[in-house]
Structure formats: C-alpha cells, structure tokens
Coordinates of C-alpha atoms and ligand atoms in Angstrom, one line a residue:
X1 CA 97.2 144.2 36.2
X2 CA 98.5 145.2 39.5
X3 CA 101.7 147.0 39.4
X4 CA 105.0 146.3 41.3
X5 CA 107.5 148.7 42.2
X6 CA 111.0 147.6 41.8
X7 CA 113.7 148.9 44.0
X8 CA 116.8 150.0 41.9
X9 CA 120.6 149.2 43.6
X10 CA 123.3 150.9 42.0
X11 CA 126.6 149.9 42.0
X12 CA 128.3 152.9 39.4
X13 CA 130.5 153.6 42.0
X14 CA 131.6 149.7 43.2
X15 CA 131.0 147.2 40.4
X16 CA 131.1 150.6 37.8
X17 CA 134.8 151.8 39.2
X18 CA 135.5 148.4 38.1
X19 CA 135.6 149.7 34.6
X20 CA 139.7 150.2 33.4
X21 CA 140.4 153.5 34.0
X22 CA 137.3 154.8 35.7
X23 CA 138.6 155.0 39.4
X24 CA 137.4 158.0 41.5
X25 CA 138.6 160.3 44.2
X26 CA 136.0 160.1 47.4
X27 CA 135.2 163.5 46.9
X28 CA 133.9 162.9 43.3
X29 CA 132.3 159.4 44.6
X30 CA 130.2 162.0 47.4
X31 CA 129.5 164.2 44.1
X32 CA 128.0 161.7 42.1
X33 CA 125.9 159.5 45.1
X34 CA 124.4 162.7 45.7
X35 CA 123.1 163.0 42.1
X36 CA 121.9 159.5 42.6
X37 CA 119.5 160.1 45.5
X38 CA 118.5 163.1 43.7
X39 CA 117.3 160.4 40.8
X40 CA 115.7 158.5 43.3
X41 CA 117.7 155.1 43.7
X42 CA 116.5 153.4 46.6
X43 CA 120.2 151.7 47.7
X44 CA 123.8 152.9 46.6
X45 CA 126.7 150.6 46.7
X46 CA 129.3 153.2 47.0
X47 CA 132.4 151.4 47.0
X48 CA 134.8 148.3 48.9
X49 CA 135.1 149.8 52.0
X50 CA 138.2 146.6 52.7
X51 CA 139.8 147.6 49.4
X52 CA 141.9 150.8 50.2
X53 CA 141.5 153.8 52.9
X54 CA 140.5 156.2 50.3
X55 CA 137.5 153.5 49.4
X56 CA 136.7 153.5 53.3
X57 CA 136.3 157.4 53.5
X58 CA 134.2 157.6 50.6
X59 CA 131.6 154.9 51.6
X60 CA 131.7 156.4 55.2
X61 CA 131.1 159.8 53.8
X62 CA 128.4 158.9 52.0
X63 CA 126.7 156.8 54.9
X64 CA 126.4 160.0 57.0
X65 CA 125.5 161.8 54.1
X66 CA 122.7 160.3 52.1
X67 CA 119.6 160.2 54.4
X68 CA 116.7 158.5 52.0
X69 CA 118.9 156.3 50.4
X70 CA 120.1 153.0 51.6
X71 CA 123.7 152.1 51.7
X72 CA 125.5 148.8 51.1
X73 CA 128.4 147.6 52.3
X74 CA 130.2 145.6 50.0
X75 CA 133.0 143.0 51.1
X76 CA 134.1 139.5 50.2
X77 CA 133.1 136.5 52.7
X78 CA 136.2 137.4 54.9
X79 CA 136.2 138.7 58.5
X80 CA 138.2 141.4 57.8
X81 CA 136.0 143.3 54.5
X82 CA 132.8 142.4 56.5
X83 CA 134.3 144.7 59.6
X84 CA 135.3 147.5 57.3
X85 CA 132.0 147.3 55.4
X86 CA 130.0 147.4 58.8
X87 CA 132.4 150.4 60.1
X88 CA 132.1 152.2 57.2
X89 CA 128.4 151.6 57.1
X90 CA 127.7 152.4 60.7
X91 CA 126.5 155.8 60.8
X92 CA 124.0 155.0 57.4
X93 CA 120.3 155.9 58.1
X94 CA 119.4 152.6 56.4
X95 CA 122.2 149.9 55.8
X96 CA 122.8 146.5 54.3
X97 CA 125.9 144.4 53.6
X98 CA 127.0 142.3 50.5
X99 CA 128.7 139.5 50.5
X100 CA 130.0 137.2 47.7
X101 CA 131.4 134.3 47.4
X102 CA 131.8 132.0 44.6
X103 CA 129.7 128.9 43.9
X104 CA 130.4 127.4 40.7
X105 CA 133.1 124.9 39.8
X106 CA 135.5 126.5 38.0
X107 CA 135.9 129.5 40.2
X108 CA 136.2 127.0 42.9
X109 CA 138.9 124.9 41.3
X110 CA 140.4 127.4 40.1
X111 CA 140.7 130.8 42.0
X112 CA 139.7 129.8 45.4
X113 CA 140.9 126.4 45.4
X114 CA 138.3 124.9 48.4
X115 CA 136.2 122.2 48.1
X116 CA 132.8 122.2 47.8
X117 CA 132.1 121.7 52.1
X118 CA 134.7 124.4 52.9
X119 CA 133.1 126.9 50.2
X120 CA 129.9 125.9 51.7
X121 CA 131.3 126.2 55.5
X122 CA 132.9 130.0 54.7
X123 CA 129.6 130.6 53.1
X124 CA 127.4 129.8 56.4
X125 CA 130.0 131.3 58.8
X126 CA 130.6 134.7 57.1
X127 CA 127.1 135.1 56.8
X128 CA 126.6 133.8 60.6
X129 CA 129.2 136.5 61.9
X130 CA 127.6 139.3 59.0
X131 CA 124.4 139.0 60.9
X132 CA 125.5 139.7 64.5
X133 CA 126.2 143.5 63.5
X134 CA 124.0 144.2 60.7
X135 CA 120.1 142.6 60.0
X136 CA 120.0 142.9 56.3
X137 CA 122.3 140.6 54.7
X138 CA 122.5 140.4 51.0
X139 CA 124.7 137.4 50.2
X140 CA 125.7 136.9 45.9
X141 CA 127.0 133.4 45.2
X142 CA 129.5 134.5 42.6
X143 CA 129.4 133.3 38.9
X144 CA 125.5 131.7 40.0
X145 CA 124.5 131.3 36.3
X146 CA 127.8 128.9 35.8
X147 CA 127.2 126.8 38.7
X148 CA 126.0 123.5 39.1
X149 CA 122.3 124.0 40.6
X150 CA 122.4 121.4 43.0
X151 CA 125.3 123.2 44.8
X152 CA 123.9 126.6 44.2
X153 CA 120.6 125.7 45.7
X154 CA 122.6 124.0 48.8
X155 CA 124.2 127.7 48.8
X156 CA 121.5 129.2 49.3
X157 CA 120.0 127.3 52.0
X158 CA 122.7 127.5 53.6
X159 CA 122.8 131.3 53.9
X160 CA 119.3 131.7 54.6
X161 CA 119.4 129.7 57.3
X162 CA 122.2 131.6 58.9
X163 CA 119.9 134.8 58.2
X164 CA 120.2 136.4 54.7
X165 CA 117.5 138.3 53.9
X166 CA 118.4 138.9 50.4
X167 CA 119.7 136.8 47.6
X168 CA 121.0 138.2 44.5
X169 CA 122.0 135.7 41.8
X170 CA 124.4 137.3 39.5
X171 CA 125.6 136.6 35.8
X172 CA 128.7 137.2 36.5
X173 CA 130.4 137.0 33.2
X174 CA 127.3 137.8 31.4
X175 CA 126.5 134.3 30.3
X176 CA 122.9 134.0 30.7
X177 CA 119.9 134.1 27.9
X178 CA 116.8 136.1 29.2
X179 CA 114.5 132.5 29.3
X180 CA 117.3 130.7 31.5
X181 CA 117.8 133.7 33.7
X182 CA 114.5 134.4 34.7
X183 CA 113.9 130.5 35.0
X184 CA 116.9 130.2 37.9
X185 CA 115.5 132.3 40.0
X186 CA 111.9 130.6 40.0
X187 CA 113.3 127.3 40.7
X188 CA 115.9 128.6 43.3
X189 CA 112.6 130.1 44.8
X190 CA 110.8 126.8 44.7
X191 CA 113.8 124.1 45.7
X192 CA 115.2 126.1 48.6
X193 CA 114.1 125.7 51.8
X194 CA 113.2 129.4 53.0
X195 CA 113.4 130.8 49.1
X196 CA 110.2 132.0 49.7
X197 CA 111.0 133.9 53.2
X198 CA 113.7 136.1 51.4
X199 CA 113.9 139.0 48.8
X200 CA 116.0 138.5 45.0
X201 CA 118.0 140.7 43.4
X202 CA 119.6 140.5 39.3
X203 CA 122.9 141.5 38.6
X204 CA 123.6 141.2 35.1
X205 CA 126.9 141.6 32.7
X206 CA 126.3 143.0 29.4
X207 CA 129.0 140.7 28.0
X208 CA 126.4 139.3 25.5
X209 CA 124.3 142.9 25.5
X210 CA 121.7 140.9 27.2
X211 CA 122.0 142.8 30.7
X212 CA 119.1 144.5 30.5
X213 CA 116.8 141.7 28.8
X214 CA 118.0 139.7 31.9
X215 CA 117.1 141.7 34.0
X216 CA 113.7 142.4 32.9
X217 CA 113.5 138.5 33.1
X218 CA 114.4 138.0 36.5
X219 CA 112.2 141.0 37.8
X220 CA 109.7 138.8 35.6
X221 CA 110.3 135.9 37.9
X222 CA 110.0 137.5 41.1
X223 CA 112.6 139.5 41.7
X224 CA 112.1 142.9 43.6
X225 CA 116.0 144.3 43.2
X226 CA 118.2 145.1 39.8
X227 CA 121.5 145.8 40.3
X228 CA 122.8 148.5 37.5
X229 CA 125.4 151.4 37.2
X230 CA 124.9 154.6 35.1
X231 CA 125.7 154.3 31.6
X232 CA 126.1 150.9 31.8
X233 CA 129.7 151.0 33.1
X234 CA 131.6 148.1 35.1
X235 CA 133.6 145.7 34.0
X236 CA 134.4 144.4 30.4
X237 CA 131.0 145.2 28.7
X238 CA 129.8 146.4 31.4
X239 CA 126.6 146.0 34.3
X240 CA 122.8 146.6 33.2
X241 CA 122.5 150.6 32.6
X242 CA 120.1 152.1 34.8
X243 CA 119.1 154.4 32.3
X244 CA 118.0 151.2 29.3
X245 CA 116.5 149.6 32.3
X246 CA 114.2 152.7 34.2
X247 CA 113.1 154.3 30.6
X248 CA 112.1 150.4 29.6
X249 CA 109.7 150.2 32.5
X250 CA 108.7 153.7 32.2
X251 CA 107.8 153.2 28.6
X252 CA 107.0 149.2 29.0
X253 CA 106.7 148.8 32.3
X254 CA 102.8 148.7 31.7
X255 CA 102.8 145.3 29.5
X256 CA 104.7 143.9 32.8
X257 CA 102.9 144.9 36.1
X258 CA 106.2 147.1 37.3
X259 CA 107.7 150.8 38.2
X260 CA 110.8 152.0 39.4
X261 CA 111.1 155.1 41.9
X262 CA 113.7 156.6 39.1
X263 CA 113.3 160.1 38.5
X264 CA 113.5 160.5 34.6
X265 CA 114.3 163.4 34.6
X266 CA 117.6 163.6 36.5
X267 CA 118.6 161.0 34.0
X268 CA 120.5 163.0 31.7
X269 CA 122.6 164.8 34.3
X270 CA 123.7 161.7 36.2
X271 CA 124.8 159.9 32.7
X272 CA 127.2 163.0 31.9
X273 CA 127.8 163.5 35.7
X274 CA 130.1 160.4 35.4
X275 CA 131.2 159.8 31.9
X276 CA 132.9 163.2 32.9
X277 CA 133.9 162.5 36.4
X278 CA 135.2 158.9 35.4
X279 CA 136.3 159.7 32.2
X280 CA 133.9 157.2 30.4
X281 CA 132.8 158.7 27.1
X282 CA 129.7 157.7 26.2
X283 CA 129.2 155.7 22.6
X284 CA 127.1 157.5 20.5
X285 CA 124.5 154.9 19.4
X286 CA 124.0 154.1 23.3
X287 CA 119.9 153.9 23.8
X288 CA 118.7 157.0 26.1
X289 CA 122.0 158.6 26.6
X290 CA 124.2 158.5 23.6
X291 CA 124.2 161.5 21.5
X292 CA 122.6 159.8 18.8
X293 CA 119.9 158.3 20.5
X294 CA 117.0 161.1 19.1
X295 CA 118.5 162.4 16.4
X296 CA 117.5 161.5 13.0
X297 CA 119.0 161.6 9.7
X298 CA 116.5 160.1 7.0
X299 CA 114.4 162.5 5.6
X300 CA 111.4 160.4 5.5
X301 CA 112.1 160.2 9.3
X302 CA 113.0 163.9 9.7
X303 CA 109.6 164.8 7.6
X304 CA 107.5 162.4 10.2
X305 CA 109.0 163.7 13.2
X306 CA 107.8 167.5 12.3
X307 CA 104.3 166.4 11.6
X308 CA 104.4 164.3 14.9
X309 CA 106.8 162.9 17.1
X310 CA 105.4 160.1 17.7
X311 CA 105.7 158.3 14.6
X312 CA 108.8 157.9 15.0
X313 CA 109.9 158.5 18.6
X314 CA 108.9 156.2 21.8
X315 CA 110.1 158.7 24.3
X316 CA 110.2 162.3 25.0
X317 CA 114.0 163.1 25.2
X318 CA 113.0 166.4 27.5
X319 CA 111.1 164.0 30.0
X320 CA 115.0 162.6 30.8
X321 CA 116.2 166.4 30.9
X322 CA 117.8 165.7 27.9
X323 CA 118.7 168.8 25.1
X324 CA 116.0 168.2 22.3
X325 CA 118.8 167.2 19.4
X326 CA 115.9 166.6 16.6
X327 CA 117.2 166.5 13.5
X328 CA 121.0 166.0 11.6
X329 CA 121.1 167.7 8.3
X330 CA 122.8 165.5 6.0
X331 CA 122.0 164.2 2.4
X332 CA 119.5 162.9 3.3
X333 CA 117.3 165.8 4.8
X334 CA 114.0 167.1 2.8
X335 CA 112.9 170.7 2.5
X336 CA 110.9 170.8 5.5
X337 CA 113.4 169.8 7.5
X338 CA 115.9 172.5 6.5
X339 CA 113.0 175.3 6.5
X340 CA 112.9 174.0 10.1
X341 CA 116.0 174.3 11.4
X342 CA 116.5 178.3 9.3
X343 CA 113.4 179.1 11.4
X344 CA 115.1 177.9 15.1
X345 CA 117.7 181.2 13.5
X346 CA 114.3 183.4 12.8
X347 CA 114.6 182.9 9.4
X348 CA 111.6 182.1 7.6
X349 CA 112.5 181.6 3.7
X350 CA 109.8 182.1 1.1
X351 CA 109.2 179.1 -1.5
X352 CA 111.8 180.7 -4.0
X353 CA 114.3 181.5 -1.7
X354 CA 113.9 177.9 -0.1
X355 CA 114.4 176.3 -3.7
X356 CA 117.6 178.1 -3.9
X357 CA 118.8 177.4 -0.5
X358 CA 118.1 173.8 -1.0
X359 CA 119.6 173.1 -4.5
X360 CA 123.2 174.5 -2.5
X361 CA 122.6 172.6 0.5
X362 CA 122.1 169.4 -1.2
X363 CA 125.6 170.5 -3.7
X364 CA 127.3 171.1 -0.5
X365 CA 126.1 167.8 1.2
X366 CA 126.8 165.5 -1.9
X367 CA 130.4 167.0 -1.5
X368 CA 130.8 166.5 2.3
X369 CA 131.1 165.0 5.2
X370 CA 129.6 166.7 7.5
X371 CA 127.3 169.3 7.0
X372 CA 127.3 171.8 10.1
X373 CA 124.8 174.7 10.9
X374 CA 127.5 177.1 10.4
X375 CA 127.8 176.1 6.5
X376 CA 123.6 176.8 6.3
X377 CA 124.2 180.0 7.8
X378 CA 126.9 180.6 5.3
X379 CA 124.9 179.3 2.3
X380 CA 121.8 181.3 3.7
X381 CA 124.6 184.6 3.9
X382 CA 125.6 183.4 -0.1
X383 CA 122.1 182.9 -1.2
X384 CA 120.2 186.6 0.4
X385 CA 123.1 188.8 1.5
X386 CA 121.4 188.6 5.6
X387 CA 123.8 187.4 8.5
X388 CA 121.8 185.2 10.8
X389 CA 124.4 184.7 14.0
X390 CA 124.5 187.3 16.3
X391 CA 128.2 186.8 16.8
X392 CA 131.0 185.3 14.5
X393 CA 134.4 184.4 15.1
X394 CA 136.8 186.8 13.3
X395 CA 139.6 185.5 14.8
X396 CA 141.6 184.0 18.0
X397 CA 145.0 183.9 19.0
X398 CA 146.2 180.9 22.0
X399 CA 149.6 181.2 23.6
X400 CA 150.2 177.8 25.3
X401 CA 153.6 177.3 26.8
X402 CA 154.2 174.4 28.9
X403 CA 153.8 174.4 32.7
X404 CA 152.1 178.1 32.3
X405 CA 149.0 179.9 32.5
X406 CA 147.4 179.7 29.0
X407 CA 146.2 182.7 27.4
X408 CA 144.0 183.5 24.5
X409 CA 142.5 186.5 22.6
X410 CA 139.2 186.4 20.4
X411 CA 137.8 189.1 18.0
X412 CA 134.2 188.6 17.5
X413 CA 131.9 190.6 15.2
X414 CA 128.5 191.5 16.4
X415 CA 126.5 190.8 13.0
X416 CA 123.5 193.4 14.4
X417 CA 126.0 196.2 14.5
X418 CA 128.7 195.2 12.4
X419 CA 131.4 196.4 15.0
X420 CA 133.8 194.1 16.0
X421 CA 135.6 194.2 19.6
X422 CA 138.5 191.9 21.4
X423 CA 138.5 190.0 24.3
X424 CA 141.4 188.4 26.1
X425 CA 141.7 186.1 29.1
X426 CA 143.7 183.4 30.8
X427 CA 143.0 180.0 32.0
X428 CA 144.6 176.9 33.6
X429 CA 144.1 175.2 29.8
X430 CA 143.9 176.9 26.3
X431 CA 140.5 175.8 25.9
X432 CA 139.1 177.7 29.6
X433 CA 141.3 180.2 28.2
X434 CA 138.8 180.7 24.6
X435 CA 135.9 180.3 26.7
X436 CA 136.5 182.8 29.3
X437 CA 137.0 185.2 26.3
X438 CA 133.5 184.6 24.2
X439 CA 132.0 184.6 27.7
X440 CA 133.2 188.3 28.1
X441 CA 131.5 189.3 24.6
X442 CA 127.8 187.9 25.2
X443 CA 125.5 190.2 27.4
X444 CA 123.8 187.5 29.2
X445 CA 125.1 184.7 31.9
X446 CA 126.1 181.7 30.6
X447 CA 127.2 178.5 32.2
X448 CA 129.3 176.0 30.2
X449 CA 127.5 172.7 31.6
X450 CA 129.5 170.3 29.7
X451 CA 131.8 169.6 26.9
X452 CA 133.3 166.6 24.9
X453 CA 136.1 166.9 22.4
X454 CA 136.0 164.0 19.8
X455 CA 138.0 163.0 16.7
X456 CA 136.6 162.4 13.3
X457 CA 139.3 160.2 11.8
X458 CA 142.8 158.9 12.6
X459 CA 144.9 160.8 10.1
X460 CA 147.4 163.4 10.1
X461 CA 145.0 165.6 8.6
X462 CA 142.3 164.7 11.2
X463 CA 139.2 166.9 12.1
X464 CA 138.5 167.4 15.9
X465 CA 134.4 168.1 16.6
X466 CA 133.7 169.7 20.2
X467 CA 130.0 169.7 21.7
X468 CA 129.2 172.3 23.8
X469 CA 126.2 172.5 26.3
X470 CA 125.8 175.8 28.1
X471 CA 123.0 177.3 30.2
X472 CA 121.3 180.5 29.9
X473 CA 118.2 181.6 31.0
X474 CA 117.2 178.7 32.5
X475 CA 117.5 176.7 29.3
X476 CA 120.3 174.7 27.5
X477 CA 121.1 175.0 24.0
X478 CA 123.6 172.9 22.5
X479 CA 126.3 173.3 19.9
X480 CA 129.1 171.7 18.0
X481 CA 132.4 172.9 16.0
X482 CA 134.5 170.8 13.4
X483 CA 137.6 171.8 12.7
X484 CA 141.2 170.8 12.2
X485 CA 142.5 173.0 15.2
X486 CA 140.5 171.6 17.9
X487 CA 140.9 175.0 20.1
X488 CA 139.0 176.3 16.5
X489 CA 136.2 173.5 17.1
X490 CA 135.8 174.3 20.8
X491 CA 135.5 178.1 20.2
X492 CA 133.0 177.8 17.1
X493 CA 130.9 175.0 19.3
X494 CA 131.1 177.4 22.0
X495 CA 129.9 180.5 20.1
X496 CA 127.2 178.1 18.4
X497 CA 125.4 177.5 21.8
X498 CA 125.8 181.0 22.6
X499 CA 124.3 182.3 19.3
X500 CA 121.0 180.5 20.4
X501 CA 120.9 181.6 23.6
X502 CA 121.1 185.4 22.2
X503 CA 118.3 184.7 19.7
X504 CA 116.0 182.8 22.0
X505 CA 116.4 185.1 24.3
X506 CA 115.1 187.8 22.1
X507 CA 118.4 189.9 22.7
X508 CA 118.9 190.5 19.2
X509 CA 118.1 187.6 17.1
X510 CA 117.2 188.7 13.4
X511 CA 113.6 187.8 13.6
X512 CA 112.4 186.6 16.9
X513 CA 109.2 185.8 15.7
X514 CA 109.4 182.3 15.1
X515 CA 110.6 180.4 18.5
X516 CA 111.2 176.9 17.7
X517 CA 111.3 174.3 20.1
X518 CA 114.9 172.6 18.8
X519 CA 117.7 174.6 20.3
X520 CA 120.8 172.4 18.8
X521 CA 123.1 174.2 16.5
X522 CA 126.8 173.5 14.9
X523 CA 129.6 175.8 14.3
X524 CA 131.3 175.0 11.4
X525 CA 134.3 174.0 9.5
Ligands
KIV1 O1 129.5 140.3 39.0 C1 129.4 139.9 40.1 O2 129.3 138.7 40.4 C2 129.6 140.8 41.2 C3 129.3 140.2 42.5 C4 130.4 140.5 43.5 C5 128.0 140.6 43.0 O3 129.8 142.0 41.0
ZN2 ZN1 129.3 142.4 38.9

C-alpha cells in the first residue's frame, strides 16, 4: 500500500486557549510553539491575532520566530481580523490565513442573523479581499456537519472560486459519527465545482469522544490536514489530541496507507509543557498521556508484562519520552511482580524471605488503600532488619506566613552511614522551600522537571498524593508521596525520585547489582 503523509495543524494555542481557564501570557504561547516545532508539526495556529493586543504580539512573535513551521492566521470573515491576521502573520517564513464563517441554519438564524445570499456574499468577499495579501487561504464553514449540504456545497464553491486553497470542514460541536464524517468530505469533493483543485482539512470536537475516530475518517476520505491541540484541550470536551491521533498512525497507521511528521518522542514533554503552563491537569485514564495509561494493576497483567511486554502493551511508553511507570502494587499484584520492583532497590530476596515479604504485603494491601513503595521498603525493613533508601525523612519543619518568604528545615538520615544532618532553605512557596532543602543533602544534580499535587478524597480528613519527576544523570525517575500534610507528600515524593537516582547511579545504593529498567518509586504514608 502506498503511504501518505498527513500534515498535522495544531491549534493548542487558538482553538485550545479556548478551554475555561487555560488562557496564556505570549511569552508562555512563544514557550510552548517552540516545543511544537521541536515535535515536528507542520502548521501552528498560535492564536486570534483580532481578539486582544496581547493575542497580536504573541502570533507575531511567533511568526518571526518559528522558521520550519507554518503559521496561520486565524480571524473571523471580517475586514478588520483578516488585517490583524495578515499583520501579525507578515514576517512568517511560511503563512496561511483561516477564515470561518458559519453555514448551517441555526447558527445563521440564530447568531448571525443573515440570510442565506448575504452569508454566501460575506463568504465570497472576505475570501476575495483574504487573497489579495496572502495566497493560501484556508476558509472553515462553521458548524459544516449541521448544515444543510446543498448550502454547504454552494459554500464551498463559492470560496474556491474566489481562491481558497484549503477547505477544512469542521464538527463543530462534535456531532458527527466516523461513517458520516468521512462520507462529507467525499461528496463535498465530488459535487463542488473545483473540490478536486483544493486541499481538506478535519477539525473535530470530542463532544461525543469521537474526535479522533473522525478524524481518522476524514483523512480516510481524502483529507491531507487534522486539526488537533495537545492533550486534547479546546473547548467543552475538547479538539482531537494530537497525541491519540500521531501514536494511532504510528502504531496503525500501516492498516491505512498514512504517517505524520510527529516526533514521538517530544510527545511527553509537550503534553506536560501545557497542562502546566495552562493549568490543564491531565485525567489519569487519558490514552498516551495520562498517568495511567502504562501502568498495570492485575497481576495476571503485571506477570505478562515481565515475561514480555508485548502481551500486553501496544506501544513503548519510552518511544514518547515518557518515564517507564510499569507496574502499581496493589492487591492484586503476584510475587514476581513485587520481587521486581525490591530488585529496582538492589534487593534481591531469596524464596523464604520473598514468602514472608509477600504474606505482609498482601495483609497490608487487603487493609489499604493505597499501597506505596515507601510501605514495601518499610515491610522489607520489618521483615530482615536492612534499610533499602539511601535517604529518609526524619523530619521537616515549614514556616509560612502570609505575603513572606517561606522557609523550611529538613533532617534527613543517610541510611549507608546512619548519620543524620539538617538542611534549611527559603523559597517564594513552602513547597520550593522543601525542595531546595533535600536538594542540598543529595551529592548529585538534580532537576525537578515537573510536579502535580492531587487529592485523594474530599473529606476533612483528606490525603494529598504529589508526583515528582526529577532529572539526574541524564535520566528521569519518578516518584510519589501520600500524605495528609501535602508539604509531607511533596517532600517524601521528592526524596522518592531522589532515592533512585542515588541507587541507579551506583552512589550508594545497597546492592547495585541488579539495575532494573523501571525507575518509578512512591514515598509513603
Ligand atoms: O470548531 C470550529 O468550528 C472552529 C472553527 C473556527 C474552525 O474552531
Ligand atoms: Zn474548533
């Protein structure tokens, strides 16, 4: 089968900042459309260039900026957001503007209140007066998948004629089944007259969860753009995620003749690059990026996974850059599974002492929650008298007074030595304050790359659980903290991560000899 590459338009940073809450300052839109060359999109929407100064700035910024990546434009059919978009555009190696307009009844009726002929008539002249400063014209009849076809198709004529190159046909409010989808853009191809001179685009709503599907479809059918955001984000439920979309044709794409010039493996540090910029957390079940997406908690499944990975994962998590996160031990874990994770700590357990250390692991999961690495390494400690972090917690004070500096003191023990020593430090927030104090103990760089604070339930009691990626060496390693004090969570997540640095790193790790691939950990409750 020959193969077709697709070109991938994202619009994170327009249609995405449409999310509630998610608006960005221009310096963090520069930040993240540099990440998104860097992952190899071939055309960035980077904001309404009409809809505020700051909006302006940022699209012009990033025309000047981004050399191998095309830049669109974005404006309604109005004289006015077609001259910002073409200012802020001007000094873009490669340009395109977007305009929309709306084409089925009810919007019509409704929100624009024209006619049919004076729709039609802004339509041609926008597009007519578009062309005259920019050649590539990509014109959206808004709400397509609504619309009546006979009017969409006399649309579309209409603005190829006046000289749009590309059409995209959205689903605006998400409406469409895959079938119907891919079906509208073979007959808009076949009953407009020049439908075969231009270029399609898809830009699907997730309000059913059938962005991607749709998109898939309408690539199917012919069309050479998709329109996504990172993480899915835009608004309600959302655009097709770039991430669902570029791993399904890397995986699939195969069984469907098509590519995408997406860089896998920038894909993990664009998704966290803006749930943390915008504020967007990222729902844990989410496919490629959510933190759940290759863990696994079945035993039958964890027991699978160490004999081979594929039976029961499609995708390499590193090939996205992503922390391997194998296995959650739960109740539902097997033996193998637990000697696995002791031996990413250099413990390697005989059969005895692994039947001891399971019958009190499988006590303390039947009786909790959540079962963190911190409690094995305790039960380990109970079970053989042998410490297996380099570094514990002995304790930490916070002093956090309104409107000043925050700071905090931590006593760690170094379990190798057994001598304990303080560190104190200050910080903008109490929790840069506890990190800048465990950073002080550890003899080796490490970068905090990212960190997310979550709650575990809604009560007064509640548990907070931090995750903590950090950097050392040239490698991440991952780890989390549950606790009631939060600030505890953070520092104990914090400490986790660390702990596998120090061991993989040889620096004193009980018994280096056995290097496992995993490097997640949890500090405990
Ligand atoms: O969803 C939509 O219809 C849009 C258009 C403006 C392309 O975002
Ligand atoms: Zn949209």
């Amino acid at each position: 089968m020959d193969t077709r590459k697709i070109r991938i338009f994202d619009t994170t940073l327009r249609d995405g900042e449409q999310s509630p809450g998610a608006s960005l300052f221009p310096e963090e839109k520069i930040i993240i459309a540099r990440q998104l060359e860097r992952l190899g999109v071939d055309t960035v929407e980077p904001g309404f260039p009409a809809a505020s100064p700051g909006d302006f700035h940022a699209v012009q910024q990033i025309s000047r900026l981004l050399q191998n990546t095309e830049i669109c434009g974005f404006g309604r059919a109005v004289k006015d957001d077609i001259d910002a978009a073409v200012r802020a555009t001007a000094d873009a190696a490669k340009r395109r503007l977007h305009l929309f307009l709306s084409s089925s009844q009810i919007h019509m009726d409704f929100q624009l209140r024209k006619s049919r002929e004076q729709v039609l008539e802004i339509a041609r002249s926008m597009v007519a007066y578009a062309k005259q400063h920019v050649d590539r014209i990509e014109f959206s009849p808004m709400d397509a998948t609504r619309s009546g076809e006979d009017f969409l198709y006399e649309m579309v004529e209409a603005v190829i004629a006046e000289g749009a190159t590309i059409i995209n046909i959205p689903d605006t409010v998400g409406y469409a089944l895959p079938e119907e989808y891919g079906n509208l853009f073979r007959r808009v191809r076949a009953n407009v007259r020049g439908g075969d001179r231009v270029e399609y685009s898809a830009h699907c709503h997730n309000d059913l969860g059938l962005a991607v599907a749709n998109s898939l479809a309408a690539v199917q059918a012919g069309a050479s753009h998709v329109e996504v955001t990172v993480n899915g984000i835009g608004e309600r439920a959302g655009n097709c995620s770039l991430e669902e979309l570029a791993m399904a044709v890397e995986t699939r794409g195969g069984a469907i003749g098509i590519t995408t010039g997406i860089r896998s493996e920038e894909i993990y540090e664009t998704s966290r690059l803006v749930s943390r910029l915008m504020n967007l957390s990222i729902a844990h079940n989410k496919p490629i990026v959510g933190r759940n997406a290759f863990q696994h908690e079945a035993g039958i499944h964890q027991d699978g996974l160490l004999k081979n990975r594929n039976t029961y994962e499609i995708m390499d998590p590193e090939r996205m850059g992503i922390p391997r996160d194998m296995i959650v031990l739960g109740k539902h874990s097997g033996r193998h599974a637990l000697k696995h994770r002791m031996e990413q700590y250099g413990i390697r357990m005989s059969e005895d002492e692994l039947n001891r250390f399971a019958e009190r692991f499988k006590e303390e999961a039947d009786a909790r929650k959540f079962v963190s690495d911190a409690d094995l390494l305790r039960i380990w400690g109970d079970t053989s008298d042998t410490q297996a972090e380099p570094y514990s917690i002995v304790d930490f004070q916070v002093i956090s007074n309104h409107r000043k500096i925050k700071v905090a003191s931590v006593t760690l023990k170094d379990n190798r030595t057994g001598e304990e020593a303080s560190f104190a430090a200050a910080g903008s927030g109490p929790v840069e304050a506890v990190v800048a104090c465990i950073k002080q103990a550890v003899p080796m760089d490490v970068e905090l790359k990212d960190m997310e604070i979550h709650s575990l339930s809604s009560s007064e009691s509640a548990q907070g659980e931090a995750q903590v990626t950090v950097e050392a060496g040239g490698s991440l390693y991952r780890g989390s903290g549950i606790d009631r004090d939060i600030l505890s969570a953070v520092a104990q997540a914090f400490l986790s991560a660390i702990n596998q640095a120090v061991s993989h790193s040889g620096t004193g790790a009980p018994d280096s000899g056995n290097q496992a691939e995993d490097r997640t950990a949890a500090g405990g409750c």
